[in-house]
Amino acid sequence: MSTDRTIRTVRLVWTALIAAWILAFSLACRLEGSPRPPGAPAPGILDRAAGSLRAEIALRLYLKADKYFHGGGVAQGERGLRSPLDGWRDRIHPREHLHLEGRELAEIMPWLRWATAMDGSHVEAFLTAAYWMQSGLNRPDHVEAIYREAARRNPRDYRVAMDWARSRARRGQFESAELLLSSALRLWPHPLEVNDEHAVHDLAHLLELRGFFLIRLHRPDEALDHIRRAIPLLTNRDPAGLLDWIRRIESGEPMDELGDRIEAILRAGHRDFPDDHDPHHEHH
Amino acid sequence: MNAIRVVAQIVWLETLRRKDAYVLGILLAALVFSVSLLDAFGIRGSSRHVLDLGLLLAWLFALILALSIAGRQLPREEERGTILAMLSKPMTRWEWLLGKAWGCWGAVFSATTLFYAMVIGLAVLQGGSPNARAAIQAWLLHGAALAVLTAMALAISTRTTADAAWTLSAVLAAFLLFVVPSIPLLVLHAEPVAEFALSVLYFALPNLDLFDLRQRLVHDWGPIPWPVFWGIAAYALAWTGIWLAFAWLGFRNRRFNRKTA
């Protein structure tokens, strides 16, 4: 009997120690929690309990979605040891690089949803979900809901407005897309720094994109102003394409034709057009 | 053979009587069912996450069961004093040990089979269609891994108390599952002494990652070639034999004292 009592006591002590550690760790994480953006909703229970730990978990969930997108394939890394069993190992874990397509893209959504639930400031997860919801799953209703939630949880993040504008432009909603781009320009560069490489790249993209939306809306003078402001900011792209657009506008080409061309390019998702970059492959 | 079977049946009956497997099974079902209901931006039709998380939990719960069932066999018999009655029967210690190992593995593998049935069934209800041959291979190799782990816990328990056996087995199992597969990467940045030590561990310990086919099932990569499957099964048989040999070495000359009231 005394042995049983001892065992029970030991288990109770261990349980108390583990509970105390969890409480202390959670409190420590709460003290190091990421700052709440102004205007963002008050933190919930999860937010208070997990603090900065949630950002790390959200990143892991986002990377899990990325792994799912690539069909679970594992990148071949350097190995410091070779074993006779590596032949079996290589047959178990394929290294092919592939991408999910069509309806299969639904498989990445749970992980992106949980990443955003864990950390609402993980804008990349929202934008990736919205992008594939539109281009892969063709669910514009859900796309709008994602952007609305992203904007509600990150009201001062220009990247949400910028991506939302691109999404609406792909669906032909140029007036509302242009308004969103104006909003994005006002918010830029928050939450990044003004000399951040990504922020500068995005500013160039914002200006040229708004320029092209203004062409589509038959406002050539404003369009020229935006495109000219974008050119000096192009650090790793040849401005020849933009200069060609300037030439076309100044030469008096019909705005209807220019606008139709822009709309066709946007709807087709051409990669050579105003940096129709795949947000899923951005890694910060 | 009869003695081995009788000992194994006693282990099965004891496991049925205890609630461990039922509790874990119910917990698994509840967790996986909850996962299947979680919102994914309003999109239905995804099932891989259910399979992924469900199989992860199945591995975790099966591991807990294996270590707790196998780790308590000998220490509990010794505490209750029933070990003396068992060893007075007309059977060798090796037969007793084999019976215990078979019983523990059989009980854990049966529970694992139910876990797999639940998880795969739920994934199918979500719209998934896991490859049948890959599922069978994943299930069988998981069983092979459990044989290795069960024998390991049994070996450790021949010289420790039940709680110590559980703790040591859990630490060693975690090391085998999480650290050993990473050693080829760790040695790239290790000092020479550490590199040598890690290399010894890598080749001297079982590589349990070979038994884990979950990702093949989740991402629909299909079954592995059958020669590879049988090779891994043979590898499991070898390591199970090694751990049982250690168990026998720890148990064969062990003396048990009759407890006085």
Coordinates of C-alpha atoms in Angstrom, one line a residue:
Chain A
M1 CA 0.0 0.0 0.0
S2 CA 2.8 2.4 0.9
T3 CA 4.3 1.8 -2.5
D4 CA 1.0 2.7 -4.2
R5 CA 0.8 5.9 -2.1
T6 CA 4.3 6.8 -3.0
I7 CA 3.6 6.2 -6.7
R8 CA 0.5 8.4 -6.5
T9 CA 2.4 11.1 -4.7
V10 CA 5.1 11.1 -7.3
R11 CA 2.6 11.3 -10.1
L12 CA 0.8 14.2 -8.4
V13 CA 4.1 16.1 -8.0
W14 CA 5.0 15.5 -11.7
T15 CA 1.5 16.6 -12.8
A16 CA 1.7 19.7 -10.7
L17 CA 5.2 20.5 -12.1
I18 CA 4.1 20.0 -15.7
A19 CA 1.0 22.2 -15.1
A20 CA 3.1 24.9 -13.5
W21 CA 5.6 24.8 -16.3
I22 CA 2.8 25.2 -18.9
L23 CA 1.4 28.1 -17.0
A24 CA 4.7 29.8 -16.7
F25 CA 5.6 29.2 -20.3
S26 CA 2.3 30.6 -21.5
L27 CA 2.6 33.7 -19.3
A28 CA 6.1 34.2 -20.6
C29 CA 4.9 33.9 -24.2
R30 CA 2.1 36.4 -23.5
L31 CA 4.6 39.0 -22.3
E32 CA 6.5 38.6 -25.6
G33 CA 3.4 38.6 -27.7
S34 CA 3.5 40.6 -31.0
P35 CA 2.1 44.1 -30.8
R36 CA -1.5 44.6 -31.7
P37 CA -2.0 46.8 -34.8
P38 CA -4.1 49.9 -34.1
G39 CA -7.7 49.3 -34.9
A40 CA -7.3 45.5 -34.7
P41 CA -9.9 43.7 -32.6
A42 CA -9.1 42.9 -29.0
P43 CA -7.2 39.7 -28.4
G44 CA -9.1 36.6 -27.7
I45 CA -8.4 33.8 -25.2
L46 CA -6.0 32.0 -27.6
D47 CA -4.2 35.3 -28.3
R48 CA -3.6 36.0 -24.6
A49 CA -2.6 32.5 -23.8
A50 CA -0.1 31.8 -26.5
G51 CA 1.6 35.1 -27.2
S52 CA 4.5 34.9 -29.6
L53 CA 4.3 31.1 -29.6
R54 CA 1.3 31.4 -31.9
A55 CA 3.4 33.2 -34.5
E56 CA 5.8 30.3 -34.6
I57 CA 3.0 27.7 -34.8
A58 CA 1.3 29.8 -37.5
L59 CA 4.5 29.7 -39.5
R60 CA 4.7 25.9 -39.1
L61 CA 1.2 25.5 -40.3
Y62 CA 1.9 27.8 -43.3
L63 CA 4.9 25.6 -44.2
K64 CA 2.7 22.6 -43.8
A65 CA 0.4 24.1 -46.4
D66 CA 3.4 24.7 -48.6
K67 CA 4.4 21.1 -48.2
Y68 CA 0.9 20.0 -49.2
F69 CA 1.0 22.2 -52.2
H70 CA 4.1 20.4 -53.4
G71 CA 2.4 17.1 -52.9
G72 CA 4.4 16.3 -49.8
G73 CA 7.6 16.0 -51.7
V74 CA 10.8 16.5 -49.7
A75 CA 13.7 18.6 -50.9
Q76 CA 16.9 16.7 -51.3
G77 CA 19.3 18.1 -48.7
E78 CA 22.9 17.3 -48.1
R79 CA 23.5 14.2 -45.9
G80 CA 26.6 13.9 -43.7
L81 CA 26.1 10.2 -43.4
R82 CA 25.2 7.5 -45.9
S83 CA 23.7 4.2 -44.7
P84 CA 22.9 0.9 -46.5
L85 CA 19.3 1.7 -45.6
D86 CA 19.2 4.9 -47.6
G87 CA 18.1 3.0 -50.7
W88 CA 14.9 2.0 -48.9
R89 CA 14.6 5.5 -47.5
D90 CA 14.8 7.0 -51.0
R91 CA 12.1 4.6 -52.2
I92 CA 9.8 5.7 -49.3
H93 CA 10.3 9.4 -49.6
P94 CA 10.0 10.6 -53.2
R95 CA 11.8 13.8 -54.2
E96 CA 9.7 14.8 -57.2
H97 CA 8.7 18.5 -57.3
L98 CA 5.0 18.7 -58.2
H99 CA 2.1 21.1 -57.6
L100 CA -1.4 20.4 -56.7
E101 CA -4.0 21.6 -59.2
G102 CA -7.7 22.2 -59.5
R103 CA -9.8 20.6 -56.8
E104 CA -6.8 19.2 -55.1
L105 CA -5.9 22.7 -53.9
A106 CA -8.7 22.3 -51.4
E107 CA -6.2 20.2 -49.4
I108 CA -4.0 23.2 -48.5
M109 CA -6.9 25.3 -47.2
P110 CA -7.3 23.7 -43.7
W111 CA -3.6 24.4 -42.9
L112 CA -3.9 28.0 -44.2
R113 CA -7.1 28.5 -42.2
W114 CA -5.4 27.2 -39.0
A115 CA -2.4 29.4 -39.6
T116 CA -4.6 32.5 -39.8
A117 CA -6.6 31.3 -36.8
M118 CA -3.4 30.9 -34.8
D119 CA -2.0 34.3 -35.9
G120 CA -4.3 36.8 -37.5
S121 CA -1.3 39.0 -38.5
H122 CA 0.1 36.2 -40.8
V123 CA -1.0 38.1 -43.9
E124 CA 0.9 35.7 -46.2
A125 CA -1.4 32.8 -45.2
F126 CA -4.5 34.9 -46.0
L127 CA -3.2 36.1 -49.4
T128 CA -2.1 32.6 -50.4
A129 CA -5.5 31.2 -49.5
A130 CA -7.2 33.9 -51.5
Y131 CA -5.0 33.5 -54.5
W132 CA -5.5 29.7 -54.8
M133 CA -9.2 30.0 -53.9
Q134 CA -9.6 32.2 -56.9
S135 CA -7.2 30.8 -59.5
G136 CA -7.4 27.2 -58.5
L137 CA -10.8 26.6 -56.9
N138 CA -12.7 29.4 -58.6
R139 CA -14.7 30.4 -55.6
P140 CA -14.9 34.2 -55.7
D141 CA -17.4 34.3 -52.9
H142 CA -14.9 32.7 -50.5
V143 CA -12.2 34.9 -51.9
E144 CA -14.0 38.1 -50.8
A145 CA -14.7 36.6 -47.4
I146 CA -10.9 35.9 -46.9
Y147 CA -9.9 39.4 -47.9
R148 CA -12.5 40.9 -45.6
E149 CA -11.2 38.9 -42.7
A150 CA -7.6 39.7 -43.5
A151 CA -8.4 43.4 -43.7
R152 CA -10.4 43.3 -40.4
R153 CA -7.5 41.7 -38.6
N154 CA -4.8 43.8 -40.3
P155 CA -6.5 47.1 -41.1
R156 CA -3.3 49.0 -41.8
D157 CA -1.4 46.4 -43.8
Y158 CA -1.1 47.6 -47.4
R159 CA -0.4 44.1 -48.8
V160 CA -4.0 43.0 -48.1
A161 CA -5.5 46.0 -50.0
M162 CA -2.9 45.5 -52.9
D163 CA -3.7 41.8 -53.3
W164 CA -7.4 42.4 -52.9
A165 CA -7.2 44.9 -55.8
R166 CA -5.4 42.4 -58.0
S167 CA -8.1 39.8 -57.3
R168 CA -10.9 42.2 -58.1
A169 CA -9.1 43.3 -61.3
R170 CA -8.9 39.6 -62.4
R171 CA -12.7 39.5 -62.1
G172 CA -13.2 42.7 -64.1
Q173 CA -14.1 44.9 -61.1
F174 CA -11.7 47.8 -62.0
E175 CA -13.4 50.6 -60.2
S176 CA -13.3 49.0 -56.8
A177 CA -9.8 47.6 -57.6
E178 CA -8.6 51.1 -58.3
L179 CA -10.0 52.4 -55.0
L180 CA -8.3 49.5 -53.1
L181 CA -5.0 50.4 -54.7
S182 CA -5.4 54.0 -53.6
S183 CA -6.0 52.7 -50.1
A184 CA -2.9 50.5 -50.4
L185 CA -0.8 53.4 -51.5
R186 CA -2.0 55.5 -48.5
L187 CA -1.1 52.6 -46.1
W188 CA 2.3 51.8 -47.7
P189 CA 4.8 50.8 -46.2
H190 CA 3.1 49.6 -43.0
P191 CA 3.9 47.1 -41.5
L192 CA 7.2 47.0 -43.3
E193 CA 10.0 49.6 -43.2
V194 CA 10.2 52.2 -45.9
N195 CA 13.6 50.9 -47.2
D196 CA 12.6 47.2 -47.0
E197 CA 13.4 45.5 -50.3
H198 CA 9.9 43.9 -50.5
A199 CA 8.2 47.2 -49.6
V200 CA 10.1 49.1 -52.4
H201 CA 9.3 46.3 -54.9
D202 CA 5.6 46.5 -53.9
L203 CA 5.5 50.3 -54.2
A204 CA 6.7 50.0 -57.8
H205 CA 4.1 47.3 -58.4
L206 CA 1.3 49.4 -56.8
L207 CA 2.1 52.4 -58.9
E208 CA 2.3 50.6 -62.2
L209 CA -0.8 48.5 -61.4
R210 CA -2.8 51.6 -60.5
G211 CA -1.5 53.2 -63.7
F212 CA -2.9 50.3 -65.7
F213 CA -6.2 50.3 -63.9
L214 CA -6.5 54.1 -64.7
I215 CA -5.9 53.3 -68.4
R216 CA -8.7 50.8 -68.2
L217 CA -10.9 53.5 -66.6
H218 CA -9.9 56.0 -69.3
R219 CA -7.9 58.4 -67.1
P220 CA -4.6 58.6 -69.2
D221 CA -3.0 61.6 -67.4
E222 CA -3.2 60.0 -64.0
A223 CA -2.1 56.7 -65.5
L224 CA 1.1 58.3 -67.1
D225 CA 1.9 59.9 -63.8
H226 CA 1.8 56.6 -61.9
I227 CA 3.7 54.6 -64.5
R228 CA 6.5 57.3 -64.6
R229 CA 6.8 57.2 -60.8
A230 CA 7.1 53.4 -60.9
I231 CA 10.0 53.3 -63.4
P232 CA 12.8 54.5 -61.1
L233 CA 11.7 52.0 -58.4
L234 CA 12.2 49.0 -60.7
T235 CA 15.5 47.6 -59.4
N236 CA 15.5 44.1 -61.0
R237 CA 13.2 44.5 -64.0
D238 CA 13.8 46.0 -67.4
P239 CA 11.5 49.1 -67.7
A240 CA 11.2 48.6 -71.5
G241 CA 7.7 47.2 -71.1
L242 CA 6.5 50.2 -69.1
L243 CA 8.2 52.7 -71.4
D244 CA 6.3 51.0 -74.3
W245 CA 3.0 51.6 -72.5
I246 CA 4.0 55.3 -72.0
R247 CA 4.8 55.6 -75.7
R248 CA 1.4 54.1 -76.6
I249 CA -0.5 56.4 -74.4
E250 CA 1.4 59.5 -75.5
S251 CA 1.0 58.5 -79.2
G252 CA -2.8 58.6 -78.7
E253 CA -3.7 55.0 -79.1
P254 CA -7.4 54.5 -78.3
M255 CA -7.9 54.0 -74.6
D256 CA -10.6 51.4 -75.3
E257 CA -8.0 49.2 -77.1
L258 CA -5.4 49.7 -74.4
G259 CA -7.9 49.0 -71.7
D260 CA -9.1 45.8 -73.4
R261 CA -5.6 44.6 -73.8
I262 CA -4.9 45.2 -70.1
E263 CA -8.1 43.4 -69.1
A264 CA -7.3 40.4 -71.3
I265 CA -3.8 40.1 -69.9
L266 CA -5.2 40.3 -66.3
R267 CA -7.9 37.7 -66.9
A268 CA -5.4 35.4 -68.6
G269 CA -3.0 35.8 -65.7
H270 CA 0.0 36.4 -67.9
R271 CA 3.2 36.4 -65.8
D272 CA 4.8 39.1 -67.9
F273 CA 2.1 41.6 -67.0
P274 CA 2.4 43.9 -64.0
D275 CA 4.2 41.4 -62.0
D276 CA 1.3 38.9 -61.6
H277 CA 3.6 37.2 -59.1
D278 CA 2.5 34.0 -57.3
P279 CA 2.2 35.1 -53.6
H280 CA 2.4 31.4 -52.6
H281 CA 6.0 31.4 -53.5
E282 CA 7.0 34.4 -51.6
H283 CA 9.1 33.6 -48.6
H284 CA 9.8 36.3 -46.0
Chain B
M1 CA 4.1 -23.2 -27.9
N2 CA 1.1 -23.8 -25.7
A3 CA 2.7 -22.0 -22.8
I4 CA 3.6 -19.0 -24.9
R5 CA 0.0 -18.8 -26.2
V6 CA -1.4 -19.0 -22.6
V7 CA 0.8 -16.2 -21.4
A8 CA -0.1 -14.1 -24.4
Q9 CA -3.8 -14.7 -23.8
I10 CA -3.4 -13.5 -20.2
V11 CA -1.9 -10.3 -21.4
W12 CA -4.8 -9.8 -23.9
L13 CA -7.4 -10.4 -21.2
E14 CA -5.6 -8.0 -18.9
T15 CA -5.5 -5.3 -21.6
L16 CA -9.2 -5.8 -22.3
R17 CA -9.9 -5.4 -18.6
R18 CA -8.0 -2.2 -18.3
K19 CA -9.3 0.9 -19.9
D20 CA -6.2 2.3 -21.5
A21 CA -7.0 1.2 -25.1
Y22 CA -10.7 2.3 -24.8
V23 CA -9.8 5.7 -23.5
L24 CA -7.2 6.3 -26.2
G25 CA -9.6 5.0 -28.9
I26 CA -12.3 7.3 -27.8
L27 CA -9.9 10.2 -27.5
L28 CA -8.6 9.5 -31.0
A29 CA -12.1 9.4 -32.5
A30 CA -13.1 12.6 -30.8
L31 CA -10.0 14.5 -31.9
V32 CA -10.1 13.3 -35.5
F33 CA -13.8 13.9 -35.7
S34 CA -13.2 17.5 -34.4
V35 CA -10.5 18.0 -36.9
S36 CA -12.8 16.9 -39.7
L37 CA -15.4 19.6 -38.7
L38 CA -13.0 22.5 -38.6
D39 CA -13.6 25.3 -41.0
A40 CA -11.3 25.6 -44.0
F41 CA -12.4 28.9 -45.4
G42 CA -15.8 27.4 -46.2
I43 CA -14.3 24.8 -48.5
R44 CA -15.4 21.1 -48.3
G45 CA -13.8 18.1 -49.8
S46 CA -10.4 18.1 -48.3
S47 CA -9.5 14.9 -46.4
R48 CA -5.7 14.7 -46.4
H49 CA -5.4 16.8 -43.2
V50 CA -7.8 14.3 -41.5
L51 CA -5.7 11.4 -42.6
D52 CA -2.4 13.2 -41.6
L53 CA -3.5 14.3 -38.2
G54 CA -5.4 11.0 -37.5
L55 CA -2.4 8.9 -38.4
L56 CA -0.1 11.1 -36.3
L57 CA -2.4 10.6 -33.3
A58 CA -2.6 6.8 -34.1
W59 CA 1.2 6.6 -33.9
L60 CA 1.3 8.6 -30.7
F61 CA -1.4 6.7 -29.0
A62 CA -0.1 3.3 -30.1
L63 CA 3.3 4.3 -28.8
I64 CA 1.8 5.2 -25.4
L65 CA 0.0 1.9 -25.3
A66 CA 3.0 -0.2 -26.4
L67 CA 5.3 1.4 -23.8
S68 CA 2.8 1.3 -21.0
I69 CA 1.6 -2.3 -21.6
A70 CA 5.0 -3.8 -22.2
G71 CA 6.8 -1.7 -19.6
R72 CA 4.5 -2.9 -16.7
Q73 CA 4.4 -6.6 -17.4
L74 CA 7.3 -7.8 -15.4
P75 CA 7.4 -5.1 -12.7
R76 CA 3.7 -5.5 -11.9
E77 CA 3.9 -9.3 -11.7
E78 CA 6.8 -8.8 -9.3
E79 CA 4.9 -6.3 -7.2
R80 CA 1.9 -8.5 -6.9
G81 CA 4.0 -11.6 -6.3
T82 CA 2.4 -13.5 -9.1
I83 CA 5.8 -13.8 -10.9
L84 CA 6.7 -16.6 -8.6
A85 CA 3.5 -18.5 -9.4
M86 CA 4.1 -17.9 -13.1
L87 CA 7.7 -19.1 -13.0
S88 CA 6.7 -22.3 -11.1
K89 CA 4.7 -23.4 -14.1
P90 CA 6.2 -25.9 -16.5
M91 CA 7.7 -23.3 -18.9
T92 CA 11.0 -21.7 -19.4
R93 CA 11.7 -18.0 -18.8
W94 CA 12.3 -17.6 -22.5
E95 CA 8.8 -19.0 -23.2
W96 CA 7.3 -16.7 -20.6
L97 CA 9.1 -13.7 -22.1
L98 CA 8.0 -14.6 -25.7
G99 CA 4.4 -15.0 -24.4
K100 CA 4.5 -11.6 -22.8
A101 CA 6.0 -10.0 -25.9
W102 CA 3.5 -11.7 -28.2
G103 CA 0.6 -10.7 -25.9
C104 CA 1.7 -7.1 -25.6
W105 CA 2.3 -6.7 -29.3
G106 CA -1.0 -8.4 -30.2
A107 CA -2.9 -6.2 -27.9
V108 CA -1.3 -3.0 -29.1
F109 CA -1.5 -4.0 -32.8
S110 CA -5.2 -4.8 -32.4
A111 CA -5.8 -1.4 -30.9
T112 CA -3.7 0.2 -33.7
T113 CA -5.8 -1.6 -36.3
L114 CA -8.9 -0.1 -34.8
F115 CA -7.2 3.3 -34.8
Y116 CA -6.4 3.0 -38.5
A117 CA -9.9 1.8 -39.3
M118 CA -11.4 4.9 -37.6
V119 CA -9.0 7.4 -39.2
I120 CA -9.3 5.9 -42.7
G121 CA -13.0 5.6 -42.4
L122 CA -13.4 9.2 -41.4
A123 CA -11.1 10.3 -44.2
V124 CA -13.2 8.3 -46.7
L125 CA -16.4 10.0 -45.3
Q126 CA -14.7 13.3 -45.9
G127 CA -14.3 12.4 -49.6
G128 CA -10.8 11.0 -49.6
S129 CA -9.8 7.8 -51.3
P130 CA -6.6 6.5 -49.8
N131 CA -4.7 3.9 -51.8
A132 CA -5.6 0.5 -50.3
R133 CA -2.3 -1.2 -50.9
A134 CA -0.4 1.8 -49.4
A135 CA -2.8 1.8 -46.4
I136 CA -2.1 -1.9 -45.8
Q137 CA 1.6 -1.4 -46.1
A138 CA 1.5 1.6 -43.7
W139 CA -0.6 -0.4 -41.2
L140 CA 1.7 -3.5 -41.3
L141 CA 4.9 -1.5 -41.1
H142 CA 3.5 0.4 -38.2
G143 CA 2.8 -2.9 -36.6
A144 CA 6.4 -3.9 -37.2
A145 CA 7.6 -0.7 -35.5
L146 CA 5.4 -1.5 -32.6
A147 CA 7.0 -5.0 -32.3
V148 CA 10.4 -3.3 -32.0
L149 CA 9.2 -0.8 -29.4
T150 CA 7.3 -3.4 -27.4
A151 CA 10.4 -5.6 -27.2
M152 CA 12.5 -2.6 -26.3
A153 CA 10.1 -1.7 -23.4
L154 CA 10.0 -5.3 -22.2
A155 CA 13.8 -5.4 -22.2
I156 CA 14.1 -2.3 -20.2
S157 CA 11.5 -3.5 -17.7
T158 CA 13.4 -6.6 -16.8
R159 CA 15.7 -4.4 -14.6
T160 CA 13.5 -1.5 -13.6
T161 CA 10.3 -0.6 -12.0
A162 CA 7.2 0.0 -14.1
D163 CA 7.4 3.8 -13.9
A164 CA 11.1 3.8 -14.7
A165 CA 10.6 1.4 -17.6
W166 CA 7.9 3.7 -19.0
T167 CA 10.1 6.8 -18.6
L168 CA 13.2 5.3 -20.1
S169 CA 11.3 3.7 -22.9
A170 CA 9.6 6.9 -23.7
V171 CA 12.8 8.9 -23.8
L172 CA 14.5 6.2 -25.9
A173 CA 11.5 6.0 -28.3
A174 CA 11.5 9.8 -28.7
F175 CA 15.2 9.7 -29.5
L176 CA 14.7 7.0 -32.1
L177 CA 11.8 8.7 -33.7
F178 CA 12.9 12.3 -33.7
V179 CA 16.7 12.5 -33.3
V180 CA 18.1 9.5 -35.1
P181 CA 16.6 10.4 -38.5
S182 CA 18.2 13.9 -38.2
I183 CA 21.7 12.6 -37.4
P184 CA 22.8 12.7 -41.1
L185 CA 22.1 16.5 -41.0
L186 CA 23.4 17.1 -37.5
V187 CA 26.9 15.6 -38.3
L188 CA 27.4 18.2 -41.0
H189 CA 28.0 20.9 -38.4
A190 CA 29.3 18.7 -35.5
E191 CA 32.7 18.7 -33.9
P192 CA 34.7 15.5 -34.7
V193 CA 34.1 13.9 -31.4
A194 CA 30.4 14.6 -31.5
E195 CA 30.3 13.5 -35.2
F196 CA 31.8 10.1 -34.2
A197 CA 29.4 9.7 -31.3
L198 CA 26.4 10.5 -33.5
S199 CA 27.6 8.2 -36.2
V200 CA 27.9 5.3 -33.8
L201 CA 24.3 6.0 -32.5
Y202 CA 23.0 6.2 -36.1
F203 CA 24.3 2.8 -37.1
A204 CA 23.8 1.1 -33.7
L205 CA 20.2 2.1 -33.1
P206 CA 17.1 1.1 -35.0
N207 CA 16.0 3.6 -37.7
L208 CA 12.3 3.8 -37.0
D209 CA 11.6 6.3 -39.7
L210 CA 11.8 3.5 -42.2
F211 CA 8.5 2.1 -40.8
D212 CA 6.6 5.4 -41.2
L213 CA 4.7 5.4 -44.4
R214 CA 2.1 8.0 -43.3
Q215 CA 3.2 10.6 -45.9
R216 CA 2.9 8.2 -48.7
L217 CA -0.7 7.5 -47.7
V218 CA -1.6 11.1 -47.1
H219 CA -0.1 12.5 -50.3
D220 CA -1.2 9.5 -52.4
W221 CA 2.2 8.4 -53.5
G222 CA 1.1 4.8 -53.8
P223 CA 2.6 1.7 -52.2
I224 CA 6.3 1.1 -51.9
P225 CA 7.8 -1.8 -54.0
W226 CA 7.1 -5.1 -52.2
P227 CA 10.8 -6.1 -52.0
V228 CA 11.5 -2.9 -50.1
F229 CA 8.5 -3.7 -47.8
W230 CA 9.7 -7.2 -47.0
G231 CA 13.2 -5.9 -46.5
I232 CA 11.9 -3.4 -43.8
A233 CA 9.8 -6.1 -42.3
A234 CA 12.9 -8.3 -42.0
Y235 CA 14.8 -5.4 -40.4
A236 CA 12.0 -5.1 -37.8
L237 CA 12.2 -8.8 -37.1
A238 CA 15.9 -8.5 -36.6
W239 CA 15.6 -5.6 -34.2
T240 CA 12.7 -7.3 -32.3
G241 CA 14.9 -10.3 -31.9
I242 CA 17.8 -8.2 -30.6
W243 CA 15.7 -6.5 -28.0
L244 CA 14.1 -9.8 -26.9
A245 CA 17.6 -11.2 -26.5
F246 CA 18.5 -8.2 -24.3
A247 CA 15.2 -8.9 -22.4
W248 CA 16.2 -12.6 -21.9
L249 CA 19.7 -11.6 -20.7
G250 CA 18.2 -9.3 -18.2
F251 CA 15.6 -11.8 -17.0
R252 CA 17.2 -15.2 -17.2
N253 CA 19.1 -15.1 -13.9
R254 CA 16.9 -12.5 -12.1
R255 CA 16.0 -13.6 -8.6
F256 CA 12.6 -12.7 -7.2
N257 CA 12.0 -12.6 -3.4
R258 CA 8.7 -13.6 -1.9
K259 CA 7.1 -10.6 -0.2
T260 CA 6.1 -11.1 3.4
A261 CA 2.9 -9.6 4.8

